[in-house]
């Protein structure tokens, strides 16, 4: 299974990082995403190295990959003052990177950032400064994975151009990768499943695809371009199975870790959706 597509879903770490890896594997996954700490707080979490190393060892044994997702309050565009200041963000991001590294994860997914009333130029400058401050002393293999936005909280981060430019302008581009959320791209109006080739071509022109490390595979409850970030079960939303398949099986996405953020099935897992997506690859491989 080591060379098979890395398909999985978001899982809880309630029983620890090692248990999260085992739960994912037993659900038929070869990939999983997790929150390294409380998803609703930036409070730092002491690293349980023993638990993290058990996760890393299990993933190596099974040929699994994992990605961490930063807490919801994380905002790269935060300013230098206030309770949720840049220094607080940097400390939290470094904490997430440390945990992800110990767990053997590819990196930490972070939303592009919300400007919250800032002038756009200042917002972009804040994002770059936050990233630079975070990565200045970071020497681990885990990367900062910037995720595209749906547009439901503002227009920033909706385009591939913005993500590519932020990476280019940072001091440490080699420590930065991308996470593509399919629902966000659809909601933002940058990916029309009827014209996937155009989206792929644009990504090639910008140099986005070589740095893609993860995909959030989510269908959408709402129609194209409405900037509504509500996920639907795979193949049962407005994107549909064929649309998702056309993007996921395209060459640029084949080496990415794929994690679903949809609701669990009646058995408390994503087993059925994982099996469905695997069938897409198996059907293509048949003569």
PDB file of C-alpha atoms in Angstrom, residues 30-287:
ATOM      1  CA  UNK A  30      -3.583   5.778   3.853  1.00  0.00           C
ATOM      2  CA  UNK A  31      -3.650   9.441   4.853  1.00  0.00           C
ATOM      3  CA  UNK A  32      -5.156  11.435   7.689  1.00  0.00           C
ATOM      4  CA  UNK A  33      -5.411  15.015   8.877  1.00  0.00           C
ATOM      5  CA  UNK A  34      -5.575  16.076  12.531  1.00  0.00           C
ATOM      6  CA  UNK A  35      -5.539  19.140  14.761  1.00  0.00           C
ATOM      7  CA  UNK A  36      -2.270  19.140  16.713  1.00  0.00           C
ATOM      8  CA  UNK A  37      -4.010  20.902  19.621  1.00  0.00           C
ATOM      9  CA  UNK A  38      -7.388  22.370  20.598  1.00  0.00           C
ATOM     10  CA  UNK A  39      -8.872  23.551  17.268  1.00  0.00           C
ATOM     11  CA  UNK A  40     -10.518  26.564  18.891  1.00  0.00           C
ATOM     12  CA  UNK A  41      -7.558  27.908  20.835  1.00  0.00           C
ATOM     13  CA  UNK A  42      -4.063  29.230  20.201  1.00  0.00           C
ATOM     14  CA  UNK A  43      -2.914  28.073  23.611  1.00  0.00           C
ATOM     15  CA  UNK A  44       0.369  26.184  23.294  1.00  0.00           C
ATOM     16  CA  UNK A  45       0.357  22.435  23.866  1.00  0.00           C
ATOM     17  CA  UNK A  46       3.354  20.679  25.418  1.00  0.00           C
ATOM     18  CA  UNK A  47       4.714  18.074  23.024  1.00  0.00           C
ATOM     19  CA  UNK A  48       4.066  14.487  24.123  1.00  0.00           C
ATOM     20  CA  UNK A  49       7.087  13.138  22.296  1.00  0.00           C
ATOM     21  CA  UNK A  50       6.366   9.520  23.109  1.00  0.00           C
ATOM     22  CA  UNK A  51       2.854   9.695  21.669  1.00  0.00           C
ATOM     23  CA  UNK A  52       4.025  11.666  18.616  1.00  0.00           C
ATOM     24  CA  UNK A  53       6.806   9.186  17.899  1.00  0.00           C
ATOM     25  CA  UNK A  54       4.346   6.293  18.127  1.00  0.00           C
ATOM     26  CA  UNK A  55       2.298   8.044  15.431  1.00  0.00           C
ATOM     27  CA  UNK A  56       5.347   8.538  13.227  1.00  0.00           C
ATOM     28  CA  UNK A  57       6.472   4.921  13.682  1.00  0.00           C
ATOM     29  CA  UNK A  58       3.023   3.520  12.866  1.00  0.00           C
ATOM     30  CA  UNK A  59       2.786   5.655   9.733  1.00  0.00           C
ATOM     31  CA  UNK A  60       6.204   4.458   8.563  1.00  0.00           C
ATOM     32  CA  UNK A  61       5.190   0.853   9.170  1.00  0.00           C
ATOM     33  CA  UNK A  62       1.938   1.164   7.218  1.00  0.00           C
ATOM     34  CA  UNK A  63       3.151   3.545   4.508  1.00  0.00           C
ATOM     35  CA  UNK A  64       0.744   6.270   5.660  1.00  0.00           C
ATOM     36  CA  UNK A  65       1.118  10.036   5.489  1.00  0.00           C
ATOM     37  CA  UNK A  66      -0.396  12.698   7.727  1.00  0.00           C
ATOM     38  CA  UNK A  67      -0.955  16.436   7.744  1.00  0.00           C
ATOM     39  CA  UNK A  68      -1.752  18.714  10.666  1.00  0.00           C
ATOM     40  CA  UNK A  69      -4.267  21.568  10.523  1.00  0.00           C
ATOM     41  CA  UNK A  70      -3.708  24.735  12.532  1.00  0.00           C
ATOM     42  CA  UNK A  71      -6.465  25.888  14.944  1.00  0.00           C
ATOM     43  CA  UNK A  72      -9.330  27.972  13.574  1.00  0.00           C
ATOM     44  CA  UNK A  73      -8.269  31.261  15.262  1.00  0.00           C
ATOM     45  CA  UNK A  74      -4.946  31.230  13.389  1.00  0.00           C
ATOM     46  CA  UNK A  75      -4.699  34.323  11.187  1.00  0.00           C
ATOM     47  CA  UNK A  76      -1.511  35.056   9.273  1.00  0.00           C
ATOM     48  CA  UNK A  77      -2.707  38.622   8.662  1.00  0.00           C
ATOM     49  CA  UNK A  78      -2.813  39.525  12.365  1.00  0.00           C
ATOM     50  CA  UNK A  79      -1.102  42.759  13.345  1.00  0.00           C
ATOM     51  CA  UNK A  80       1.549  43.360  15.976  1.00  0.00           C
ATOM     52  CA  UNK A  81      -0.883  44.320  18.777  1.00  0.00           C
ATOM     53  CA  UNK A  82      -3.819  42.743  20.589  1.00  0.00           C
ATOM     54  CA  UNK A  83      -4.667  39.404  22.199  1.00  0.00           C
ATOM     55  CA  UNK A  84      -4.376  37.623  18.853  1.00  0.00           C
ATOM     56  CA  UNK A  85      -1.226  39.446  17.789  1.00  0.00           C
ATOM     57  CA  UNK A  86       1.436  38.327  15.350  1.00  0.00           C
ATOM     58  CA  UNK A  87       3.663  37.137  18.181  1.00  0.00           C
ATOM     59  CA  UNK A  88       0.850  34.907  19.449  1.00  0.00           C
ATOM     60  CA  UNK A  89       0.330  33.532  15.932  1.00  0.00           C
ATOM     61  CA  UNK A  90       4.022  32.838  15.463  1.00  0.00           C
ATOM     62  CA  UNK A  91       4.294  30.996  18.777  1.00  0.00           C
ATOM     63  CA  UNK A  92       1.231  28.901  17.943  1.00  0.00           C
ATOM     64  CA  UNK A  93       2.468  28.078  14.435  1.00  0.00           C
ATOM     65  CA  UNK A  94       5.868  27.007  15.761  1.00  0.00           C
ATOM     66  CA  UNK A  95       4.095  24.807  18.320  1.00  0.00           C
ATOM     67  CA  UNK A  96       2.069  23.207  15.515  1.00  0.00           C
ATOM     68  CA  UNK A  97       5.195  22.695  13.403  1.00  0.00           C
ATOM     69  CA  UNK A  98       7.001  21.063  16.316  1.00  0.00           C
ATOM     70  CA  UNK A  99       4.138  18.622  16.918  1.00  0.00           C
ATOM     71  CA  UNK A 100       3.725  17.880  13.204  1.00  0.00           C
ATOM     72  CA  UNK A 101       7.441  17.224  12.843  1.00  0.00           C
ATOM     73  CA  UNK A 102       7.443  14.807  15.781  1.00  0.00           C
ATOM     74  CA  UNK A 103       4.420  12.988  14.314  1.00  0.00           C
ATOM     75  CA  UNK A 104       6.223  12.626  10.976  1.00  0.00           C
ATOM     76  CA  UNK A 105       3.651  14.787   9.189  1.00  0.00           C
ATOM     77  CA  UNK A 106       4.155  16.540   5.851  1.00  0.00           C
ATOM     78  CA  UNK A 107       3.352  19.913   7.341  1.00  0.00           C
ATOM     79  CA  UNK A 108       0.718  22.174   8.880  1.00  0.00           C
ATOM     80  CA  UNK A 109      -2.196  23.505   6.848  1.00  0.00           C
ATOM     81  CA  UNK A 110      -2.952  27.167   7.521  1.00  0.00           C
ATOM     82  CA  UNK A 111      -5.688  29.339   6.019  1.00  0.00           C
ATOM     83  CA  UNK A 112      -4.427  32.233   3.908  1.00  0.00           C
ATOM     84  CA  UNK A 113      -5.466  34.877   6.428  1.00  0.00           C
ATOM     85  CA  UNK A 114      -8.268  37.416   6.965  1.00  0.00           C
ATOM     86  CA  UNK A 115      -7.542  41.130   6.723  1.00  0.00           C
ATOM     87  CA  UNK A 116     -10.343  42.123   9.139  1.00  0.00           C
ATOM     88  CA  UNK A 117     -10.651  45.736   8.019  1.00  0.00           C
ATOM     89  CA  UNK A 118      -7.005  46.227   7.129  1.00  0.00           C
ATOM     90  CA  UNK A 119      -5.995  47.835   3.866  1.00  0.00           C
ATOM     91  CA  UNK A 120      -5.199  44.981   1.446  1.00  0.00           C
ATOM     92  CA  UNK A 121      -1.544  45.952   1.103  1.00  0.00           C
ATOM     93  CA  UNK A 122      -1.129  45.955   4.885  1.00  0.00           C
ATOM     94  CA  UNK A 123      -2.887  42.605   5.099  1.00  0.00           C
ATOM     95  CA  UNK A 124      -0.497  41.026   2.599  1.00  0.00           C
ATOM     96  CA  UNK A 125       2.488  42.587   4.352  1.00  0.00           C
ATOM     97  CA  UNK A 126       1.295  41.163   7.670  1.00  0.00           C
ATOM     98  CA  UNK A 127       0.977  37.682   6.166  1.00  0.00           C
ATOM     99  CA  UNK A 128       4.485  37.785   4.758  1.00  0.00           C
ATOM    100  CA  UNK A 129       5.926  39.091   8.040  1.00  0.00           C
ATOM    101  CA  UNK A 130       4.132  36.418  10.067  1.00  0.00           C
ATOM    102  CA  UNK A 131       5.413  33.686   7.768  1.00  0.00           C
ATOM    103  CA  UNK A 132       8.965  35.077   7.876  1.00  0.00           C
ATOM    104  CA  UNK A 133       8.934  35.324  11.672  1.00  0.00           C
ATOM    105  CA  UNK A 134       7.632  31.764  11.952  1.00  0.00           C
ATOM    106  CA  UNK A 135      10.043  30.140   9.530  1.00  0.00           C
ATOM    107  CA  UNK A 136      13.152  32.149  10.408  1.00  0.00           C
ATOM    108  CA  UNK A 137      14.368  29.637  12.980  1.00  0.00           C
ATOM    109  CA  UNK A 138      12.439  26.587  11.745  1.00  0.00           C
ATOM    110  CA  UNK A 139      14.741  23.847  10.457  1.00  0.00           C
ATOM    111  CA  UNK A 140      12.411  20.843  10.436  1.00  0.00           C
ATOM    112  CA  UNK A 141      11.090  18.972   7.399  1.00  0.00           C
ATOM    113  CA  UNK A 142       7.435  19.836   8.091  1.00  0.00           C
ATOM    114  CA  UNK A 143       6.258  22.627   5.802  1.00  0.00           C
ATOM    115  CA  UNK A 144       3.831  25.502   6.149  1.00  0.00           C
ATOM    116  CA  UNK A 145       0.988  24.585   3.762  1.00  0.00           C
ATOM    117  CA  UNK A 146      -1.088  27.605   2.726  1.00  0.00           C
ATOM    118  CA  UNK A 147      -4.732  26.842   1.928  1.00  0.00           C
ATOM    119  CA  UNK A 148      -6.873  28.741  -0.595  1.00  0.00           C
ATOM    120  CA  UNK A 149      -9.967  30.540   0.708  1.00  0.00           C
ATOM    121  CA  UNK A 150     -13.600  30.245  -0.376  1.00  0.00           C
ATOM    122  CA  UNK A 151     -14.351  33.972  -0.078  1.00  0.00           C
ATOM    123  CA  UNK A 152     -16.984  33.631   2.633  1.00  0.00           C
ATOM    124  CA  UNK A 153     -15.003  35.874   5.021  1.00  0.00           C
ATOM    125  CA  UNK A 154     -13.542  38.283   2.478  1.00  0.00           C
ATOM    126  CA  UNK A 155     -11.934  38.244  -0.937  1.00  0.00           C
ATOM    127  CA  UNK A 156      -8.358  37.594   0.193  1.00  0.00           C
ATOM    128  CA  UNK A 157      -6.707  34.257  -0.600  1.00  0.00           C
ATOM    129  CA  UNK A 158      -9.240  33.178  -3.211  1.00  0.00           C
ATOM    130  CA  UNK A 159      -6.816  32.994  -6.141  1.00  0.00           C
ATOM    131  CA  UNK A 160      -3.791  30.855  -6.940  1.00  0.00           C
ATOM    132  CA  UNK A 161      -1.972  34.061  -7.885  1.00  0.00           C
ATOM    133  CA  UNK A 162      -2.105  35.305  -4.290  1.00  0.00           C
ATOM    134  CA  UNK A 163      -0.788  32.067  -2.810  1.00  0.00           C
ATOM    135  CA  UNK A 164       2.054  31.833  -5.315  1.00  0.00           C
ATOM    136  CA  UNK A 165       3.033  35.474  -4.815  1.00  0.00           C
ATOM    137  CA  UNK A 166       3.054  35.219  -1.014  1.00  0.00           C
ATOM    138  CA  UNK A 167       5.368  32.213  -1.287  1.00  0.00           C
ATOM    139  CA  UNK A 168       7.629  34.022  -3.740  1.00  0.00           C
ATOM    140  CA  UNK A 169       7.869  37.137  -1.558  1.00  0.00           C
ATOM    141  CA  UNK A 170       8.678  35.253   1.624  1.00  0.00           C
ATOM    142  CA  UNK A 171      12.264  34.797   2.735  1.00  0.00           C
ATOM    143  CA  UNK A 172      11.905  31.026   3.018  1.00  0.00           C
ATOM    144  CA  UNK A 173       9.901  29.744   0.018  1.00  0.00           C
ATOM    145  CA  UNK A 174      11.524  26.319   0.301  1.00  0.00           C
ATOM    146  CA  UNK A 175       9.715  25.846   3.629  1.00  0.00           C
ATOM    147  CA  UNK A 176       6.294  26.638   2.141  1.00  0.00           C
ATOM    148  CA  UNK A 177       3.873  24.459   0.170  1.00  0.00           C
ATOM    149  CA  UNK A 178       0.193  24.570  -0.745  1.00  0.00           C
ATOM    150  CA  UNK A 179      -3.010  22.793   0.262  1.00  0.00           C
ATOM    151  CA  UNK A 180      -5.803  22.947  -2.326  1.00  0.00           C
ATOM    152  CA  UNK A 181      -9.359  22.799  -0.996  1.00  0.00           C
ATOM    153  CA  UNK A 182     -11.695  21.707  -3.806  1.00  0.00           C
ATOM    154  CA  UNK A 183     -14.825  23.178  -2.222  1.00  0.00           C
ATOM    155  CA  UNK A 184     -13.051  26.497  -1.647  1.00  0.00           C
ATOM    156  CA  UNK A 185     -11.782  26.637  -5.241  1.00  0.00           C
ATOM    157  CA  UNK A 186     -15.289  25.888  -6.538  1.00  0.00           C
ATOM    158  CA  UNK A 187     -16.961  28.385  -4.192  1.00  0.00           C
ATOM    159  CA  UNK A 188     -14.427  31.101  -5.069  1.00  0.00           C
ATOM    160  CA  UNK A 189     -15.118  30.621  -8.769  1.00  0.00           C
ATOM    161  CA  UNK A 190     -11.531  29.761  -9.746  1.00  0.00           C
ATOM    162  CA  UNK A 191     -12.261  26.120 -10.623  1.00  0.00           C
ATOM    163  CA  UNK A 192     -15.202  25.194 -12.808  1.00  0.00           C
ATOM    164  CA  UNK A 193     -15.387  21.367 -13.007  1.00  0.00           C
ATOM    165  CA  UNK A 194     -16.681  21.733 -16.556  1.00  0.00           C
ATOM    166  CA  UNK A 195     -13.335  23.314 -17.498  1.00  0.00           C
ATOM    167  CA  UNK A 196     -10.791  21.571 -15.270  1.00  0.00           C
ATOM    168  CA  UNK A 197      -8.128  21.808 -17.986  1.00  0.00           C
ATOM    169  CA  UNK A 198      -8.221  25.605 -17.784  1.00  0.00           C
ATOM    170  CA  UNK A 199      -7.641  25.472 -14.016  1.00  0.00           C
ATOM    171  CA  UNK A 200      -4.777  23.017 -14.438  1.00  0.00           C
ATOM    172  CA  UNK A 201      -3.213  25.182 -17.126  1.00  0.00           C
ATOM    173  CA  UNK A 202      -3.418  28.291 -14.972  1.00  0.00           C
ATOM    174  CA  UNK A 203      -1.739  26.485 -12.111  1.00  0.00           C
ATOM    175  CA  UNK A 204       1.061  25.419 -14.462  1.00  0.00           C
ATOM    176  CA  UNK A 205       1.563  28.965 -15.729  1.00  0.00           C
ATOM    177  CA  UNK A 206       1.856  30.285 -12.181  1.00  0.00           C
ATOM    178  CA  UNK A 207       4.135  27.524 -10.908  1.00  0.00           C
ATOM    179  CA  UNK A 208       1.571  26.468  -8.292  1.00  0.00           C
ATOM    180  CA  UNK A 209       1.444  22.710  -8.878  1.00  0.00           C
ATOM    181  CA  UNK A 210       5.090  21.805  -8.078  1.00  0.00           C
ATOM    182  CA  UNK A 211       4.503  22.965  -4.512  1.00  0.00           C
ATOM    183  CA  UNK A 212       1.139  21.248  -3.935  1.00  0.00           C
ATOM    184  CA  UNK A 213       1.496  18.888  -0.967  1.00  0.00           C
ATOM    185  CA  UNK A 214      -2.089  18.283   0.146  1.00  0.00           C
ATOM    186  CA  UNK A 215      -5.660  18.319  -1.156  1.00  0.00           C
ATOM    187  CA  UNK A 216      -8.801  18.820   0.902  1.00  0.00           C
ATOM    188  CA  UNK A 217     -11.254  16.726  -1.089  1.00  0.00           C
ATOM    189  CA  UNK A 218     -14.649  18.274  -0.388  1.00  0.00           C
ATOM    190  CA  UNK A 219     -17.841  18.485  -2.404  1.00  0.00           C
ATOM    191  CA  UNK A 220     -19.963  21.629  -2.114  1.00  0.00           C
ATOM    192  CA  UNK A 221     -23.499  22.141  -0.829  1.00  0.00           C
ATOM    193  CA  UNK A 222     -23.741  25.401  -2.799  1.00  0.00           C
ATOM    194  CA  UNK A 223     -23.445  26.304  -6.464  1.00  0.00           C
ATOM    195  CA  UNK A 224     -20.331  27.486  -8.285  1.00  0.00           C
ATOM    196  CA  UNK A 225     -18.954  30.915  -7.396  1.00  0.00           C
ATOM    197  CA  UNK A 226     -21.291  31.700  -4.492  1.00  0.00           C
ATOM    198  CA  UNK A 227     -18.428  31.983  -1.967  1.00  0.00           C
ATOM    199  CA  UNK A 228     -20.225  29.618   0.433  1.00  0.00           C
ATOM    200  CA  UNK A 229     -18.011  27.156   2.293  1.00  0.00           C
ATOM    201  CA  UNK A 230     -20.306  24.261   3.129  1.00  0.00           C
ATOM    202  CA  UNK A 231     -19.150  20.737   2.427  1.00  0.00           C
ATOM    203  CA  UNK A 232     -21.303  17.965   0.973  1.00  0.00           C
ATOM    204  CA  UNK A 233     -20.676  14.201   0.923  1.00  0.00           C
ATOM    205  CA  UNK A 234     -18.283  13.213  -1.858  1.00  0.00           C
ATOM    206  CA  UNK A 235     -20.100  13.013  -5.192  1.00  0.00           C
ATOM    207  CA  UNK A 236     -23.425  14.204  -3.783  1.00  0.00           C
ATOM    208  CA  UNK A 237     -22.928  17.960  -3.943  1.00  0.00           C
ATOM    209  CA  UNK A 238     -22.804  20.637  -6.634  1.00  0.00           C
ATOM    210  CA  UNK A 239     -19.316  19.606  -7.783  1.00  0.00           C
ATOM    211  CA  UNK A 240     -20.238  15.943  -8.193  1.00  0.00           C
ATOM    212  CA  UNK A 241     -18.167  12.794  -8.498  1.00  0.00           C
ATOM    213  CA  UNK A 242     -17.069  13.377 -12.076  1.00  0.00           C
ATOM    214  CA  UNK A 243     -15.905  16.907 -11.349  1.00  0.00           C
ATOM    215  CA  UNK A 244     -13.883  15.852  -8.319  1.00  0.00           C
ATOM    216  CA  UNK A 245     -12.489  12.874 -10.191  1.00  0.00           C
ATOM    217  CA  UNK A 246     -11.357  15.031 -13.122  1.00  0.00           C
ATOM    218  CA  UNK A 247      -9.213  17.142 -10.806  1.00  0.00           C
ATOM    219  CA  UNK A 248      -7.993  14.523  -8.371  1.00  0.00           C
ATOM    220  CA  UNK A 249      -6.769  12.133 -11.080  1.00  0.00           C
ATOM    221  CA  UNK A 250      -4.995  14.914 -12.992  1.00  0.00           C
ATOM    222  CA  UNK A 251      -1.216  14.659 -12.879  1.00  0.00           C
ATOM    223  CA  UNK A 252      -0.575  17.658 -10.566  1.00  0.00           C
ATOM    224  CA  UNK A 253      -2.719  16.147  -7.781  1.00  0.00           C
ATOM    225  CA  UNK A 254      -1.535  12.547  -7.952  1.00  0.00           C
ATOM    226  CA  UNK A 255       1.323  12.887  -5.470  1.00  0.00           C
ATOM    227  CA  UNK A 256      -0.583  15.006  -2.947  1.00  0.00           C
ATOM    228  CA  UNK A 257      -1.941  13.721   0.357  1.00  0.00           C
ATOM    229  CA  UNK A 258      -5.752  13.738   0.097  1.00  0.00           C
ATOM    230  CA  UNK A 259      -7.916  14.349   3.159  1.00  0.00           C
ATOM    231  CA  UNK A 260     -11.709  14.655   3.218  1.00  0.00           C
ATOM    232  CA  UNK A 261     -13.374  17.080   5.616  1.00  0.00           C
ATOM    233  CA  UNK A 262     -16.905  15.786   5.130  1.00  0.00           C
ATOM    234  CA  UNK A 263     -19.217  14.360   7.781  1.00  0.00           C
ATOM    235  CA  UNK A 264     -18.549  10.842   9.036  1.00  0.00           C
ATOM    236  CA  UNK A 265     -20.667   7.927   7.881  1.00  0.00           C
ATOM    237  CA  UNK A 266     -23.106   6.054  10.104  1.00  0.00           C
ATOM    238  CA  UNK A 267     -20.240   3.867  11.339  1.00  0.00           C
ATOM    239  CA  UNK A 268     -18.341   6.915  12.600  1.00  0.00           C
ATOM    240  CA  UNK A 269     -15.710   6.743   9.852  1.00  0.00           C
ATOM    241  CA  UNK A 270     -15.122   7.840   6.248  1.00  0.00           C
ATOM    242  CA  UNK A 271     -14.656   4.230   5.134  1.00  0.00           C
ATOM    243  CA  UNK A 272     -17.297   4.352   2.397  1.00  0.00           C
ATOM    244  CA  UNK A 273     -16.127   7.643   0.887  1.00  0.00           C
ATOM    245  CA  UNK A 274     -12.501   6.479   0.953  1.00  0.00           C
ATOM    246  CA  UNK A 275     -13.533   3.295  -0.854  1.00  0.00           C
ATOM    247  CA  UNK A 276     -15.461   5.318  -3.427  1.00  0.00           C
ATOM    248  CA  UNK A 277     -12.477   7.536  -4.213  1.00  0.00           C
ATOM    249  CA  UNK A 278     -10.170   4.526  -4.460  1.00  0.00           C
ATOM    250  CA  UNK A 279     -12.510   3.080  -7.063  1.00  0.00           C
ATOM    251  CA  UNK A 280     -11.813   6.114  -9.258  1.00  0.00           C
ATOM    252  CA  UNK A 281      -8.135   5.168  -9.409  1.00  0.00           C
ATOM    253  CA  UNK A 282      -8.863   1.460  -9.874  1.00  0.00           C
ATOM    254  CA  UNK A 283     -11.304   2.113 -12.727  1.00  0.00           C
ATOM    255  CA  UNK A 284      -8.725   4.244 -14.523  1.00  0.00           C
ATOM    256  CA  UNK A 285      -6.054   1.540 -14.129  1.00  0.00           C
ATOM    257  CA  UNK A 286      -8.184  -1.136 -15.776  1.00  0.00           C
ATOM    258  CA  UNK A 287      -7.567  -1.805 -19.501  1.00  0.00           C
TER     259      UNK A 287
END
